[in-house]
Coordinates of C-alpha atoms and ligand atoms in Angstrom, one line a residue:
V14 CA -25.6 42.6 -51.1
T15 CA -27.2 40.4 -53.8
S16 CA -30.7 39.3 -53.0
E17 CA -32.0 35.7 -53.3
F18 CA -34.1 36.8 -56.3
D19 CA -31.1 38.5 -58.1
L20 CA -29.1 35.3 -57.6
I21 CA -31.9 33.1 -59.0
N22 CA -32.4 35.4 -62.0
R23 CA -28.8 35.8 -62.7
Y24 CA -27.6 32.2 -62.4
F25 CA -30.6 29.9 -62.5
R26 CA -33.1 31.4 -64.9
R27 CA -32.8 30.1 -68.5
A28 CA -35.3 29.7 -71.3
T29 CA -37.4 26.6 -70.9
P30 CA -39.2 26.0 -74.2
G31 CA -40.1 22.5 -73.1
A32 CA -42.2 23.7 -70.2
L33 CA -45.5 25.6 -70.2
L34 CA -44.1 27.7 -67.3
G35 CA -40.6 27.7 -65.8
V36 CA -38.7 29.6 -63.1
G37 CA -40.4 32.7 -61.5
D38 CA -43.9 31.7 -60.4
D39 CA -45.0 29.7 -57.4
G40 CA -44.9 26.6 -59.4
A41 CA -43.8 25.3 -62.8
I42 CA -46.3 23.8 -65.3
V43 CA -45.3 20.9 -67.6
Q44 CA -47.1 18.5 -69.8
P45 CA -45.5 15.1 -70.8
K46 CA -45.9 14.1 -74.4
P47 CA -49.1 12.3 -75.2
G48 CA -49.0 8.6 -74.4
N49 CA -46.2 9.1 -71.9
E50 CA -46.0 8.6 -68.1
L51 CA -43.9 10.9 -65.8
V52 CA -40.9 9.2 -64.1
I53 CA -39.8 11.2 -61.1
S54 CA -36.7 10.8 -58.9
T55 CA -34.9 12.9 -56.3
D56 CA -31.4 12.7 -54.7
M57 CA -29.8 14.8 -52.0
L58 CA -26.1 15.5 -51.8
V59 CA -24.7 16.7 -48.5
A60 CA -21.3 18.3 -48.0
G61 CA -18.9 15.9 -46.1
T62 CA -21.2 12.9 -46.8
H63 CA -21.5 12.8 -50.6
F64 CA -18.7 15.2 -51.6
F65 CA -15.7 17.0 -50.2
P66 CA -16.7 20.5 -49.1
D67 CA -13.8 22.0 -51.2
T68 CA -14.9 20.2 -54.4
D69 CA -14.6 22.4 -57.5
P70 CA -18.0 24.0 -57.8
Q71 CA -18.2 23.4 -61.6
D72 CA -17.7 19.7 -61.0
L73 CA -20.2 19.7 -58.2
G74 CA -22.8 21.4 -60.4
W75 CA -22.4 18.7 -63.0
K76 CA -22.5 15.9 -60.5
V77 CA -25.6 16.9 -58.6
L78 CA -27.6 16.7 -61.8
A79 CA -25.7 13.8 -63.3
V80 CA -26.5 11.4 -60.4
N81 CA -30.2 12.2 -60.7
L82 CA -30.2 11.7 -64.5
S83 CA -28.6 8.3 -63.8
D84 CA -31.7 7.3 -61.9
L85 CA -33.9 8.3 -64.9
A86 CA -31.5 6.3 -67.2
A87 CA -32.0 3.3 -65.0
M88 CA -35.8 3.7 -65.5
G89 CA -35.4 4.0 -69.3
A90 CA -36.9 7.5 -69.1
L91 CA -36.2 10.5 -71.3
P92 CA -35.0 13.4 -69.0
R93 CA -37.2 16.6 -69.4
W94 CA -37.2 18.8 -66.4
V95 CA -35.4 19.4 -63.1
L96 CA -35.9 21.2 -59.8
L97 CA -32.9 22.4 -57.8
A98 CA -33.2 23.1 -54.1
L99 CA -29.9 24.4 -52.6
A100 CA -28.7 25.6 -49.2
L101 CA -25.4 27.6 -49.3
P102 CA -23.5 29.0 -46.3
A103 CA -22.8 32.3 -48.1
A104 CA -23.6 34.0 -51.4
D105 CA -20.2 33.7 -53.0
E106 CA -21.0 34.7 -56.5
D107 CA -17.9 33.3 -58.2
W108 CA -18.7 29.9 -56.5
I109 CA -22.4 30.1 -57.6
A110 CA -21.5 31.1 -61.1
A111 CA -19.1 28.1 -61.5
F112 CA -21.7 25.8 -59.9
A113 CA -24.3 27.0 -62.4
R114 CA -21.9 26.5 -65.3
G115 CA -21.4 22.9 -64.4
F116 CA -25.1 22.3 -63.7
F117 CA -26.3 23.8 -67.0
S118 CA -23.5 22.1 -68.9
C119 CA -24.9 18.8 -67.7
A120 CA -28.5 20.0 -68.3
E121 CA -27.8 21.1 -71.9
T122 CA -25.9 17.9 -72.7
H123 CA -28.9 15.8 -71.7
G124 CA -31.7 18.1 -72.9
V125 CA -33.2 18.8 -69.5
E126 CA -34.6 22.2 -68.4
L127 CA -34.4 23.8 -64.9
I128 CA -37.9 24.8 -64.1
G129 CA -37.7 25.8 -60.5
G130 CA -36.2 25.2 -57.1
D131 CA -35.5 26.9 -53.8
T132 CA -32.5 28.9 -52.6
T133 CA -31.7 29.3 -48.9
R134 CA -28.8 30.0 -46.5
G135 CA -27.5 27.0 -44.5
P136 CA -25.0 24.2 -44.4
M137 CA -24.1 23.3 -48.0
N138 CA -26.7 20.8 -49.4
F139 CA -28.3 20.1 -52.7
C140 CA -31.6 18.5 -53.4
V141 CA -32.3 17.8 -57.1
T142 CA -35.6 16.4 -58.4
V143 CA -35.7 15.2 -62.0
F144 CA -38.7 14.5 -64.2
G145 CA -38.5 12.3 -67.2
E146 CA -41.0 10.6 -69.4
A147 CA -41.5 7.1 -70.9
P148 CA -44.2 5.7 -73.1
T149 CA -47.0 4.2 -70.9
G150 CA -46.0 0.9 -69.4
E151 CA -42.5 0.9 -70.8
A152 CA -40.4 2.3 -68.0
L153 CA -37.8 -0.2 -66.6
R154 CA -38.4 -1.6 -63.1
R155 CA -36.2 -3.5 -60.8
S156 CA -38.8 -6.1 -60.3
D157 CA -39.2 -7.7 -63.8
A158 CA -36.0 -9.7 -64.1
Q159 CA -36.6 -13.4 -65.1
A160 CA -34.8 -16.5 -64.0
G161 CA -32.1 -17.4 -66.6
D162 CA -31.6 -13.8 -67.8
D163 CA -28.1 -12.6 -68.6
I164 CA -26.7 -9.9 -66.3
W165 CA -24.9 -7.0 -68.0
V166 CA -23.1 -3.9 -66.8
S167 CA -22.0 -0.8 -68.8
G168 CA -18.6 0.9 -68.8
Q169 CA -16.1 0.3 -66.1
P170 CA -17.4 -0.1 -62.5
G171 CA -14.8 0.5 -59.9
R172 CA -13.1 3.5 -61.4
A173 CA -14.9 6.0 -59.1
G174 CA -14.1 3.9 -56.0
L175 CA -10.5 3.8 -57.0
G176 CA -10.5 7.5 -57.6
L177 CA -11.9 8.0 -54.1
A178 CA -9.3 5.7 -52.6
S179 CA -6.5 7.6 -54.2
L180 CA -7.9 11.0 -53.0
Q181 CA -8.1 9.5 -49.5
G182 CA -4.4 8.3 -49.8
R183 CA -5.4 4.6 -49.7
C184 CA -3.6 3.9 -52.9
V185 CA -1.2 5.5 -55.4
L186 CA -2.2 5.7 -59.0
D187 CA 0.0 6.8 -61.9
A188 CA -0.9 10.0 -63.6
P189 CA -3.2 8.6 -66.4
A190 CA -4.9 6.2 -64.0
Q191 CA -5.4 9.1 -61.5
A192 CA -6.9 11.3 -64.2
E193 CA -9.3 8.6 -65.4
C194 CA -10.4 7.4 -61.9
V195 CA -10.8 10.8 -60.3
G196 CA -12.5 12.0 -63.5
A197 CA -15.0 9.2 -63.1
L198 CA -15.6 10.2 -59.5
L199 CA -16.0 13.9 -60.2
H200 CA -17.6 13.9 -63.6
P201 CA -19.9 10.9 -63.9
L202 CA -21.6 10.3 -67.3
P203 CA -25.2 9.3 -66.8
R204 CA -26.0 6.5 -69.2
V205 CA -29.2 8.2 -70.6
R206 CA -28.9 7.0 -74.1
L207 CA -28.3 3.4 -72.9
G208 CA -31.3 3.6 -70.6
L209 CA -33.5 4.7 -73.5
A210 CA -32.2 1.9 -75.8
L211 CA -32.9 -0.7 -73.1
R212 CA -36.7 -0.1 -73.2
G213 CA -38.1 -3.3 -74.6
L214 CA -34.8 -5.0 -74.3
A215 CA -33.8 -5.2 -70.6
T216 CA -36.2 -6.9 -68.2
A217 CA -34.8 -4.9 -65.2
A218 CA -32.3 -2.2 -64.6
V219 CA -30.6 -0.3 -61.8
D220 CA -27.8 2.3 -61.7
V221 CA -24.7 1.4 -59.9
S222 CA -24.5 4.1 -57.2
D223 CA -23.9 2.1 -54.1
G224 CA -21.7 -0.6 -55.5
L225 CA -22.3 -3.4 -58.1
L226 CA -23.1 -6.2 -55.6
A227 CA -25.4 -4.0 -53.5
D228 CA -27.3 -2.6 -56.5
L229 CA -27.6 -6.0 -58.2
G230 CA -29.0 -7.1 -54.8
H231 CA -31.9 -4.6 -55.3
I232 CA -32.9 -6.3 -58.6
L233 CA -32.6 -9.8 -57.1
E234 CA -34.7 -8.8 -54.1
A235 CA -37.4 -7.0 -56.2
S236 CA -37.5 -9.8 -58.8
K237 CA -37.3 -12.6 -56.1
L238 CA -34.3 -14.3 -57.9
S239 CA -30.7 -15.4 -57.2
A240 CA -27.7 -14.9 -59.4
S241 CA -24.1 -15.9 -60.1
L242 CA -21.4 -13.6 -61.3
T243 CA -18.2 -14.7 -62.9
L244 CA -15.3 -12.5 -61.6
E245 CA -13.3 -13.1 -64.8
S246 CA -16.0 -11.5 -66.9
L247 CA -16.0 -8.2 -65.0
P248 CA -14.7 -5.4 -67.3
T249 CA -11.2 -4.1 -66.6
C250 CA -9.0 -1.3 -67.9
N251 CA -5.4 -0.1 -68.0
A252 CA -6.0 2.0 -64.9
F253 CA -6.6 -1.1 -62.8
A254 CA -3.4 -2.9 -64.0
T255 CA -1.0 -1.0 -61.7
V256 CA -3.1 -1.3 -58.5
D257 CA -3.3 -4.0 -55.8
A258 CA -5.7 -6.7 -57.2
D259 CA -7.7 -7.0 -53.9
L260 CA -8.3 -3.2 -53.9
V261 CA -9.4 -3.3 -57.6
Q262 CA -11.8 -6.2 -56.9
D263 CA -13.2 -4.5 -53.9
C264 CA -13.8 -1.3 -55.9
M265 CA -15.4 -3.1 -58.8
L266 CA -17.8 -5.1 -56.6
S267 CA -18.4 -2.7 -53.7
G268 CA -17.2 0.8 -54.7
G269 CA -20.0 3.3 -55.2
D270 CA -20.4 6.4 -57.4
D271 CA -19.9 4.8 -60.8
Y272 CA -23.4 5.5 -62.2
E273 CA -23.1 2.7 -64.7
L274 CA -26.2 0.8 -65.6
L275 CA -26.6 -2.8 -64.5
F276 CA -29.4 -4.7 -66.3
T277 CA -30.9 -8.1 -67.0
A278 CA -31.9 -9.3 -70.5
P279 CA -33.1 -12.5 -72.0
I280 CA -30.4 -14.8 -73.4
N281 CA -31.9 -14.7 -76.9
L282 CA -31.4 -10.9 -77.0
R283 CA -27.6 -11.1 -76.6
P284 CA -26.9 -10.1 -80.2
R285 CA -29.1 -7.0 -79.8
V286 CA -27.2 -6.0 -76.6
E287 CA -23.9 -6.5 -78.4
A288 CA -25.1 -4.4 -81.3
L289 CA -26.2 -1.7 -78.9
A290 CA -22.6 -1.5 -77.4
D291 CA -21.4 -0.9 -81.0
T292 CA -24.0 1.8 -81.7
L293 CA -23.4 3.6 -78.4
Q294 CA -19.6 3.1 -78.4
L295 CA -20.0 2.0 -74.8
A296 CA -18.7 -1.3 -73.4
L297 CA -21.4 -3.7 -72.2
A298 CA -20.1 -6.7 -70.3
R299 CA -22.0 -9.9 -69.7
I300 CA -21.0 -10.7 -66.1
G301 CA -23.4 -13.4 -65.0
S302 CA -26.9 -14.8 -65.0
T303 CA -30.0 -15.0 -62.8
A304 CA -31.6 -18.1 -61.4
P305 CA -34.6 -19.0 -59.4
K306 CA -34.4 -18.1 -55.7
G307 CA -32.0 -20.5 -54.0
Y308 CA -30.3 -21.1 -50.6
K309 CA -27.9 -18.3 -51.5
T310 CA -28.9 -15.0 -53.2
L311 CA -25.5 -14.4 -54.9
R312 CA -22.6 -16.6 -55.9
L313 CA -19.3 -15.2 -57.0
I314 CA -17.3 -17.6 -59.2
D315 CA -13.6 -17.2 -59.8
A316 CA -11.5 -18.2 -62.9
K317 CA -11.1 -21.8 -61.6
G318 CA -14.9 -22.1 -61.2
A319 CA -14.6 -21.9 -57.4
E320 CA -16.9 -19.8 -55.3
V321 CA -15.4 -16.8 -53.5
Q322 CA -16.6 -14.4 -50.9
P323 CA -16.6 -10.6 -51.5
T324 CA -14.4 -8.7 -49.0
R325 CA -16.9 -6.1 -47.9
L326 CA -20.3 -4.5 -48.3
G327 CA -23.2 -6.5 -49.5
Y328 CA -21.5 -9.5 -47.8
D329 CA -24.1 -9.8 -45.1
H330 CA -26.8 -8.9 -47.5
F331 CA -26.0 -12.0 -49.6
S332 CA -25.1 -14.5 -47.0
Ligands
ADP416 P1 -41.7 30.8 -53.2 O1 -41.4 31.8 -52.1 O2 -43.0 31.0 -53.8 O3 -41.4 29.4 -52.7 P2 -39.1 31.4 -54.1 O4 -38.9 32.7 -53.7 O5 -38.5 30.3 -53.3 O6 -40.7 31.1 -54.3 O7 -38.6 31.2 -55.6 C1 -39.0 32.1 -56.6 C2 -38.9 31.4 -58.0 O8 -37.6 31.0 -58.2 C3 -39.7 30.1 -58.0 O9 -40.3 29.9 -59.3 C4 -38.7 29.0 -57.7 O10 -39.1 27.8 -58.4 C5 -37.5 29.6 -58.4 N1 -36.2 29.2 -57.8 C6 -35.8 29.4 -56.5 N2 -34.5 28.9 -56.4 C7 -34.2 28.3 -57.5 C8 -33.0 27.7 -58.0 N3 -31.9 27.5 -57.2 N4 -33.0 27.2 -59.3 C9 -34.1 27.5 -60.1 N5 -35.2 28.1 -59.7 C10 -35.2 28.5 -58.4
MG417 MG1 -39.5 29.0 -51.8

């Protein structure tokens, strides 16, 4: 039988040149670059709640880290280090090897080093803590949006929600749409480069993990503002064209798990945001604007200029 320590050494111990001390002692030792602050975030993923228990372990390894890096991206922080605490029902080495491959593939892609963790037996559960850095005072917060800012969103929110709907049999997608949407669900791409570029450009940012309306709500609440969104300006893609329009709108506004960035920026910086989309080869859509706090926190405007109600989630929150 493989011991806990053998498992750790075999699958989770890698060189960590960016840390003073990595895996193997009672604690890791790190030092952010001079003039930087640490930005820290943690996220727990529980089997059955956040992922199907039979999810491919390599996809799972990627995703548990990717969703945490997405939080650092939303803060405009550079990812540096990560802690991985995991509970597994049994020491299935093939499973663990595949999980570690996915995890380190995400780690190497984003230049983050695994410096420690905890490994125990129990119902499958992953707790990842990421450490990033940002120059003093420059990390992005939810609370600094200004009235009259543009609201922007990256990529294609709604794909992951549609992928989930198709896995749950709530819709049927053609093969390319299925691949794109399920891919977005299982293999999210944290917008780390975008987050870094938004320092000094965005006034506030959040990652879209709970749904666009719900996460925009966090910025509005923290910044004490209201907003209006124009439905026509929401980004769309080929995968959406073949699906029921109500389901698509529901996934775009209220579907979770997209890990795109939603941010606010002053109107006069529009050209810089547009240039950034070119540089990063990443779609950035201007979907609305903020306003002083009003009788209503959020207004959704359709193509004819009429106000519409979202079908679910965030609905109460905004009424
Ligand atoms: P302790 O008993 O002091 O808490 P552990 O036996 O839990 O230490 O862990 C031994 C070393 O292995 C520690 O440095 C810990 O950070 C690291 N570690 C444990 N599990 C993991 C893991 N899944 N990934 C990376 N490092 C781990
Ligand atoms: Mg321990």
